[in-house]
Amino acid sequence: MMSIDFATKEKYLKLLGLNPLHGAASYEYLRELVNVHLHRIPFENVSKLYYYRHRSKSGLEWMPDMATYLDNLSARGWGGNCYILNTHFGQLLRSLGFHVELVRAIGGNTHLALKVTVEGHPFYVDVGYGAPLFEPLSLAEQLHFVRCGEEVEIVREGDGRYRIDRRANGQSFVTKVIEWNPVSLDSFDDRITDSLRDEDDNPFMRRIVATLFKRDAAYSAINNKLFIKSNKTTEVHEYTDRIEWQEMMKRTFGFASGDLDQAVDFLGARGIRLFP
């Protein structure tokens, strides 16, 4: 994984609302970076569908470079999925003096996450899962917490393998196994291609999704519904009017109407109609 130059690092940190005159590569600074990232940059697939149509339909060629990523974050409110978010966040962390390696989590579409070693200890870092993982996590501990209407548990399954289970209302809705051995970005090339399969059994190519955290709540859009989940309540707002939905998506995530139109039209061409 490459590092980035000072100007790019400065731009990234400013988009996070942080002072480029940072301190040492400490655990507390890493915790701040992770928390801010999840509250400023959305997990979403509007950009995934756009890059599929306009960049490439396979592998690393599909993934935007850092300059494109930051430009689209600034101008269009885009973040991305795990491949985009964690790869570029890892580059930022490396430029700030952290020791960063890529790891994978298997189960469904293969997930890309980060292993960040700071102050001699390795931590699991993940800003690309749409999950309330607000701090670096030590996998040496059995982890269990409830945040933003979601229950997260991470348990050791075997040597270098950890199961991460996400639940809502006591029901598991996604489970993956983290493989704690570092891997190269090139090793994800085929996995990215698989995640871009334009097929009905590939959910992230058949729906619009976005998640961003605000004020101790998760704001998650799935197609024409917005879920607002706090520790105590869950609100569900359904939009039947396309213009009202676009206004909500712009207000909540910062997405432009034209980009949303492209995503809706992509689904519509595949028989998925969100609005009358």
C-alpha positions as a Markdown table, in Angstrom:
| # | Residue | x | y | z |
|---|---|---|---|---|
| 1 | Met | 0.0 | 0.0 | 0.0 |
| 2 | Met | 1.4 | 3.4 | -1.0 |
| 3 | Ser | 1.6 | 6.5 | 1.1 |
| 4 | Ile | 0.4 | 9.9 | -0.1 |
| 5 | Asp | 2.1 | 13.3 | -0.4 |
| 6 | Phe | 1.6 | 16.2 | 2.0 |
| 7 | Ala | -0.9 | 18.1 | -0.2 |
| 8 | Thr | -3.1 | 15.0 | -0.5 |
| 9 | Lys | -2.9 | 14.3 | 3.2 |
| 10 | Glu | -3.8 | 17.9 | 4.0 |
| 11 | Lys | -6.8 | 17.7 | 1.7 |
| 12 | Tyr | -8.0 | 14.4 | 3.2 |
| 13 | Leu | -7.7 | 15.7 | 6.8 |
| 14 | Lys | -9.5 | 19.0 | 5.9 |
| 15 | Leu | -12.4 | 17.0 | 4.4 |
| 16 | Leu | -12.5 | 15.2 | 7.8 |
| 17 | Gly | -12.6 | 18.5 | 9.5 |
| 18 | Leu | -9.3 | 17.9 | 11.2 |
| 19 | Asn | -6.3 | 20.1 | 11.5 |
| 20 | Pro | -3.5 | 18.9 | 9.2 |
| 21 | Leu | -1.0 | 19.9 | 12.0 |
| 22 | His | -1.5 | 16.5 | 13.6 |
| 23 | Gly | 0.2 | 15.0 | 16.6 |
| 24 | Ala | 2.1 | 11.7 | 17.0 |
| 25 | Ala | 0.8 | 8.4 | 15.6 |
| 26 | Ser | -0.8 | 7.5 | 18.9 |
| 27 | Tyr | -3.8 | 5.3 | 19.8 |
| 28 | Glu | -5.9 | 8.3 | 20.8 |
| 29 | Tyr | -5.2 | 10.0 | 17.4 |
| 30 | Leu | -6.1 | 6.8 | 15.6 |
| 31 | Arg | -9.3 | 6.6 | 17.6 |
| 32 | Glu | -10.2 | 10.2 | 16.7 |
| 33 | Leu | -9.5 | 9.5 | 13.0 |
| 34 | Val | -11.7 | 6.4 | 12.9 |
| 35 | Asn | -14.6 | 8.1 | 14.7 |
| 36 | Val | -14.5 | 11.2 | 12.6 |
| 37 | His | -14.3 | 9.2 | 9.4 |
| 38 | Leu | -17.5 | 7.2 | 10.2 |
| 39 | His | -19.3 | 10.5 | 11.0 |
| 40 | Arg | -18.1 | 12.4 | 7.9 |
| 41 | Ile | -17.8 | 9.9 | 5.0 |
| 42 | Pro | -20.6 | 7.6 | 4.1 |
| 43 | Phe | -20.5 | 3.9 | 3.3 |
| 44 | Glu | -22.5 | 3.9 | 0.0 |
| 45 | Asn | -22.9 | 2.2 | -3.4 |
| 46 | Val | -24.0 | 5.2 | -5.5 |
| 47 | Ser | -20.4 | 5.7 | -6.5 |
| 48 | Lys | -20.0 | 1.9 | -7.0 |
| 49 | Leu | -22.7 | 1.9 | -9.7 |
| 50 | Tyr | -21.2 | 5.0 | -11.3 |
| 51 | Tyr | -17.7 | 3.6 | -11.4 |
| 52 | Tyr | -19.1 | 0.4 | -12.8 |
| 53 | Arg | -20.6 | 2.3 | -15.7 |
| 54 | His | -17.9 | 4.9 | -16.3 |
| 55 | Arg | -14.5 | 3.4 | -15.1 |
| 56 | Ser | -14.4 | -0.4 | -15.3 |
| 57 | Lys | -16.5 | -3.5 | -14.6 |
| 58 | Ser | -13.7 | -5.5 | -13.0 |
| 59 | Gly | -11.0 | -5.5 | -10.4 |
| 60 | Leu | -8.7 | -2.8 | -9.3 |
| 61 | Glu | -9.3 | -0.9 | -12.6 |
| 62 | Trp | -12.8 | -0.2 | -11.2 |
| 63 | Met | -11.5 | 1.4 | -8.0 |
| 64 | Pro | -10.9 | 5.2 | -8.0 |
| 65 | Asp | -7.5 | 6.5 | -7.2 |
| 66 | Met | -7.0 | 8.8 | -4.2 |
| 67 | Ala | -7.3 | 12.0 | -6.2 |
| 68 | Thr | -10.6 | 10.9 | -7.8 |
| 69 | Tyr | -11.9 | 9.6 | -4.4 |
| 70 | Leu | -11.2 | 12.9 | -2.6 |
| 71 | Asp | -12.6 | 15.0 | -5.5 |
| 72 | Asn | -15.8 | 13.1 | -5.5 |
| 73 | Leu | -16.0 | 13.2 | -1.8 |
| 74 | Ser | -15.7 | 17.0 | -1.8 |
| 75 | Ala | -18.0 | 17.7 | -4.8 |
| 76 | Arg | -20.5 | 14.8 | -4.7 |
| 77 | Gly | -20.6 | 13.5 | -1.1 |
| 78 | Trp | -19.4 | 10.1 | -2.2 |
| 79 | Gly | -17.5 | 7.7 | 0.1 |
| 80 | Gly | -17.6 | 4.2 | -1.2 |
| 81 | Asn | -17.6 | 0.6 | -0.1 |
| 82 | Cys | -14.9 | -1.3 | 1.9 |
| 83 | Tyr | -12.4 | -1.5 | -1.0 |
| 84 | Ile | -12.5 | 2.2 | -1.6 |
| 85 | Leu | -12.9 | 3.5 | 2.0 |
| 86 | Asn | -10.4 | 1.2 | 3.8 |
| 87 | Thr | -7.8 | 1.3 | 1.1 |
| 88 | His | -7.6 | 5.1 | 1.0 |
| 89 | Phe | -8.0 | 5.5 | 4.7 |
| 90 | Gly | -5.1 | 3.1 | 5.1 |
| 91 | Gln | -3.0 | 5.3 | 2.8 |
| 92 | Leu | -3.9 | 8.3 | 5.0 |
| 93 | Leu | -2.9 | 6.5 | 8.1 |
| 94 | Arg | 0.4 | 5.4 | 6.7 |
| 95 | Ser | 1.2 | 9.0 | 5.7 |
| 96 | Leu | 0.5 | 9.9 | 9.3 |
| 97 | Gly | 3.1 | 7.5 | 10.6 |
| 98 | Phe | 1.0 | 4.4 | 11.4 |
| 99 | His | 2.0 | 0.9 | 10.5 |
| 100 | Val | -0.9 | -0.3 | 8.2 |
| 101 | Glu | -1.6 | -3.7 | 6.6 |
| 102 | Leu | -4.6 | -5.0 | 4.7 |
| 103 | Val | -6.6 | -8.0 | 5.9 |
| 104 | Arg | -9.6 | -9.7 | 4.5 |
| 105 | Ala | -12.9 | -11.0 | 6.0 |
| 106 | Ile | -14.6 | -13.8 | 4.2 |
| 107 | Gly | -18.3 | -14.7 | 3.9 |
| 108 | Gly | -20.4 | -13.4 | 1.0 |
| 109 | Asn | -18.5 | -10.6 | -0.8 |
| 110 | Thr | -15.0 | -10.7 | 0.5 |
| 111 | His | -14.4 | -7.7 | 2.8 |
| 112 | Leu | -11.3 | -5.5 | 3.0 |
| 113 | Ala | -10.3 | -4.1 | 6.4 |
| 114 | Leu | -7.2 | -2.8 | 8.1 |
| 115 | Lys | -4.7 | -4.1 | 10.7 |
| 116 | Val | -3.1 | -1.0 | 12.3 |
| 117 | Thr | -0.2 | -1.4 | 14.7 |
| 118 | Val | 0.3 | 1.4 | 17.1 |
| 119 | Glu | 2.3 | 1.6 | 20.3 |
| 120 | Gly | 3.3 | -2.0 | 19.7 |
| 121 | His | -0.2 | -3.4 | 19.5 |
| 122 | Pro | -2.3 | -4.5 | 16.5 |
| 123 | Phe | -5.8 | -3.2 | 16.1 |
| 124 | Tyr | -8.7 | -4.0 | 13.8 |
| 125 | Val | -9.8 | -0.8 | 12.0 |
| 126 | Asp | -12.8 | -0.7 | 9.6 |
| 127 | Val | -14.4 | 2.4 | 8.2 |
| 128 | Gly | -15.9 | 0.6 | 5.2 |
| 129 | Tyr | -18.5 | -1.8 | 6.8 |
| 130 | Gly | -21.4 | 0.6 | 7.6 |
| 131 | Ala | -21.0 | -0.6 | 11.2 |
| 132 | Pro | -20.6 | 1.4 | 14.4 |
| 133 | Leu | -16.9 | 0.4 | 14.9 |
| 134 | Phe | -16.0 | 3.8 | 16.2 |
| 135 | Glu | -12.6 | 2.9 | 17.6 |
| 136 | Pro | -9.6 | 0.6 | 16.8 |
| 137 | Leu | -10.5 | -2.8 | 18.2 |
| 138 | Ser | -8.1 | -5.2 | 19.9 |
| 139 | Leu | -9.0 | -8.7 | 18.7 |
| 140 | Ala | -7.1 | -10.1 | 21.7 |
| 141 | Glu | -10.3 | -9.4 | 23.7 |
| 142 | Gln | -13.7 | -10.9 | 23.1 |
| 143 | Leu | -15.7 | -7.9 | 22.0 |
| 144 | His | -19.4 | -7.4 | 22.5 |
| 145 | Phe | -21.2 | -4.1 | 22.3 |
| 146 | Val | -24.5 | -2.5 | 21.3 |
| 147 | Arg | -24.6 | 0.8 | 19.5 |
| 148 | Cys | -27.0 | 2.7 | 17.2 |
| 149 | Gly | -29.5 | -0.1 | 17.3 |
| 150 | Glu | -27.0 | -2.8 | 16.3 |
| 151 | Glu | -25.3 | -5.5 | 18.3 |
| 152 | Val | -21.7 | -6.4 | 17.4 |
| 153 | Glu | -19.8 | -9.4 | 18.6 |
| 154 | Ile | -16.3 | -10.5 | 17.7 |
| 155 | Val | -15.0 | -13.9 | 18.9 |
| 156 | Arg | -11.9 | -15.9 | 18.2 |
| 157 | Glu | -12.6 | -18.9 | 16.0 |
| 158 | Gly | -9.1 | -20.3 | 15.7 |
| 159 | Asp | -5.6 | -19.4 | 15.0 |
| 160 | Gly | -5.7 | -16.0 | 13.3 |
| 161 | Arg | -9.4 | -16.2 | 12.6 |
| 162 | Tyr | -12.2 | -14.1 | 14.3 |
| 163 | Arg | -15.9 | -14.2 | 13.6 |
| 164 | Ile | -17.6 | -10.8 | 13.5 |
| 165 | Asp | -21.4 | -11.0 | 13.9 |
| 166 | Arg | -23.7 | -8.1 | 13.4 |
| 167 | Arg | -27.3 | -8.4 | 14.8 |
| 168 | Ala | -30.5 | -6.4 | 14.9 |
| 169 | Asn | -33.3 | -7.3 | 17.3 |
| 170 | Gly | -31.4 | -10.4 | 18.3 |
| 171 | Gln | -31.2 | -11.6 | 14.7 |
| 172 | Ser | -27.9 | -11.9 | 12.8 |
| 173 | Phe | -28.0 | -10.1 | 9.5 |
| 174 | Val | -24.3 | -10.4 | 8.4 |
| 175 | Thr | -21.5 | -12.6 | 9.6 |
| 176 | Lys | -17.9 | -12.7 | 8.4 |
| 177 | Val | -14.7 | -14.3 | 9.4 |
| 178 | Ile | -11.7 | -11.9 | 9.8 |
| 179 | Glu | -8.4 | -13.5 | 8.6 |
| 180 | Trp | -5.8 | -11.7 | 10.6 |
| 181 | Asn | -2.9 | -12.4 | 8.3 |
| 182 | Pro | -1.8 | -9.4 | 6.1 |
| 183 | Val | -2.5 | -9.6 | 2.4 |
| 184 | Ser | -1.7 | -7.4 | -0.6 |
| 185 | Leu | -4.2 | -5.1 | -2.4 |
| 186 | Asp | -3.6 | -7.1 | -5.6 |
| 187 | Ser | -5.0 | -10.2 | -3.9 |
| 188 | Phe | -8.4 | -8.4 | -3.9 |
| 189 | Asp | -8.5 | -8.0 | -7.7 |
| 190 | Asp | -10.7 | -11.1 | -8.4 |
| 191 | Arg | -12.8 | -10.4 | -5.2 |
| 192 | Ile | -13.6 | -6.9 | -6.5 |
| 193 | Thr | -14.6 | -8.3 | -9.8 |
| 194 | Asp | -16.9 | -10.8 | -8.1 |
| 195 | Ser | -18.5 | -8.0 | -6.1 |
| 196 | Leu | -19.3 | -6.2 | -9.3 |
| 197 | Arg | -21.3 | -9.1 | -10.8 |
| 198 | Asp | -24.3 | -7.6 | -12.5 |
| 199 | Glu | -26.6 | -10.4 | -11.3 |
| 200 | Asp | -29.7 | -10.6 | -9.3 |
| 201 | Asp | -28.1 | -12.6 | -6.5 |
| 202 | Asn | -25.5 | -9.8 | -5.9 |
| 203 | Pro | -27.4 | -7.4 | -3.5 |
| 204 | Phe | -25.1 | -4.4 | -3.7 |
| 205 | Met | -25.7 | -4.3 | -7.5 |
| 206 | Arg | -29.5 | -4.5 | -7.0 |
| 207 | Arg | -30.2 | -1.8 | -4.4 |
| 208 | Ile | -29.1 | 1.7 | -3.3 |
| 209 | Val | -27.5 | 1.8 | 0.1 |
| 210 | Ala | -25.8 | 4.4 | 2.3 |
| 211 | Thr | -24.9 | 4.7 | 5.9 |
| 212 | Leu | -23.5 | 7.6 | 7.9 |
| 213 | Phe | -23.4 | 8.2 | 11.6 |
| 214 | Lys | -24.7 | 11.4 | 13.2 |
| 215 | Arg | -25.2 | 12.4 | 16.8 |
| 216 | Asp | -25.1 | 8.8 | 18.2 |
| 217 | Ala | -27.4 | 7.5 | 15.6 |
| 218 | Ala | -27.0 | 5.5 | 12.4 |
| 219 | Tyr | -28.7 | 7.0 | 9.3 |
| 220 | Ser | -29.1 | 4.1 | 6.8 |
| 221 | Ala | -30.8 | 4.3 | 3.4 |
| 222 | Ile | -31.9 | 1.2 | 1.7 |
| 223 | Asn | -33.6 | 2.1 | -1.6 |
| 224 | Asn | -36.5 | 4.4 | -0.8 |
| 225 | Lys | -36.4 | 3.9 | 2.9 |
| 226 | Leu | -34.4 | 5.8 | 5.6 |
| 227 | Phe | -33.7 | 4.0 | 8.9 |
| 228 | Ile | -32.6 | 6.2 | 11.9 |
| 229 | Lys | -31.3 | 3.9 | 14.6 |
| 230 | Ser | -30.2 | 5.1 | 18.0 |
| 231 | Asn | -29.5 | 3.0 | 21.1 |
| 232 | Lys | -33.2 | 3.3 | 22.2 |
| 233 | Thr | -35.3 | 3.7 | 19.0 |
| 234 | Thr | -35.5 | 3.0 | 15.3 |
| 235 | Glu | -37.4 | 5.3 | 13.0 |
| 236 | Val | -38.4 | 4.2 | 9.5 |
| 237 | His | -39.2 | 6.7 | 6.8 |
| 238 | Glu | -40.5 | 5.5 | 3.4 |
| 239 | Tyr | -40.5 | 7.8 | 0.4 |
| 240 | Thr | -42.9 | 7.3 | -2.5 |
| 241 | Asp | -42.1 | 10.6 | -4.2 |
| 242 | Arg | -38.8 | 10.6 | -6.1 |
| 243 | Ile | -38.1 | 14.3 | -5.5 |
| 244 | Glu | -38.7 | 14.1 | -1.8 |
| 245 | Trp | -36.4 | 11.1 | -1.6 |
| 246 | Gln | -33.7 | 12.9 | -3.5 |
| 247 | Glu | -34.0 | 15.9 | -1.1 |
| 248 | Met | -33.7 | 13.5 | 1.9 |
| 249 | Met | -30.6 | 11.8 | 0.3 |
| 250 | Lys | -29.0 | 15.2 | -0.3 |
| 251 | Arg | -29.8 | 16.5 | 3.2 |
| 252 | Thr | -28.6 | 13.3 | 4.9 |
| 253 | Phe | -25.6 | 12.2 | 2.8 |
| 254 | Gly | -24.9 | 15.1 | 0.5 |
| 255 | Phe | -25.6 | 13.2 | -2.8 |
| 256 | Ala | -26.5 | 15.2 | -5.9 |
| 257 | Ser | -29.8 | 14.6 | -7.7 |
| 258 | Gly | -28.1 | 13.7 | -11.0 |
| 259 | Asp | -26.0 | 11.0 | -9.4 |
| 260 | Leu | -29.1 | 9.6 | -7.6 |
| 261 | Asp | -31.0 | 9.6 | -11.0 |
| 262 | Gln | -28.2 | 7.5 | -12.5 |
| 263 | Ala | -28.4 | 5.0 | -9.7 |
| 264 | Val | -32.2 | 4.7 | -9.9 |
| 265 | Asp | -32.1 | 4.3 | -13.7 |
| 266 | Phe | -29.4 | 1.6 | -13.3 |
| 267 | Leu | -31.8 | -0.4 | -11.1 |
| 268 | Gly | -34.8 | 0.4 | -13.3 |
| 269 | Ala | -33.1 | -1.1 | -16.3 |
| 270 | Arg | -32.8 | -4.3 | -14.3 |
| 271 | Gly | -36.5 | -4.4 | -13.3 |
| 272 | Ile | -36.2 | -2.8 | -9.9 |
| 273 | Arg | -38.4 | 0.3 | -9.8 |
| 274 | Leu | -38.2 | 2.4 | -6.6 |
| 275 | Phe | -40.9 | 4.9 | -7.6 |
| 276 | Pro | -44.1 | 4.8 | -9.6 |
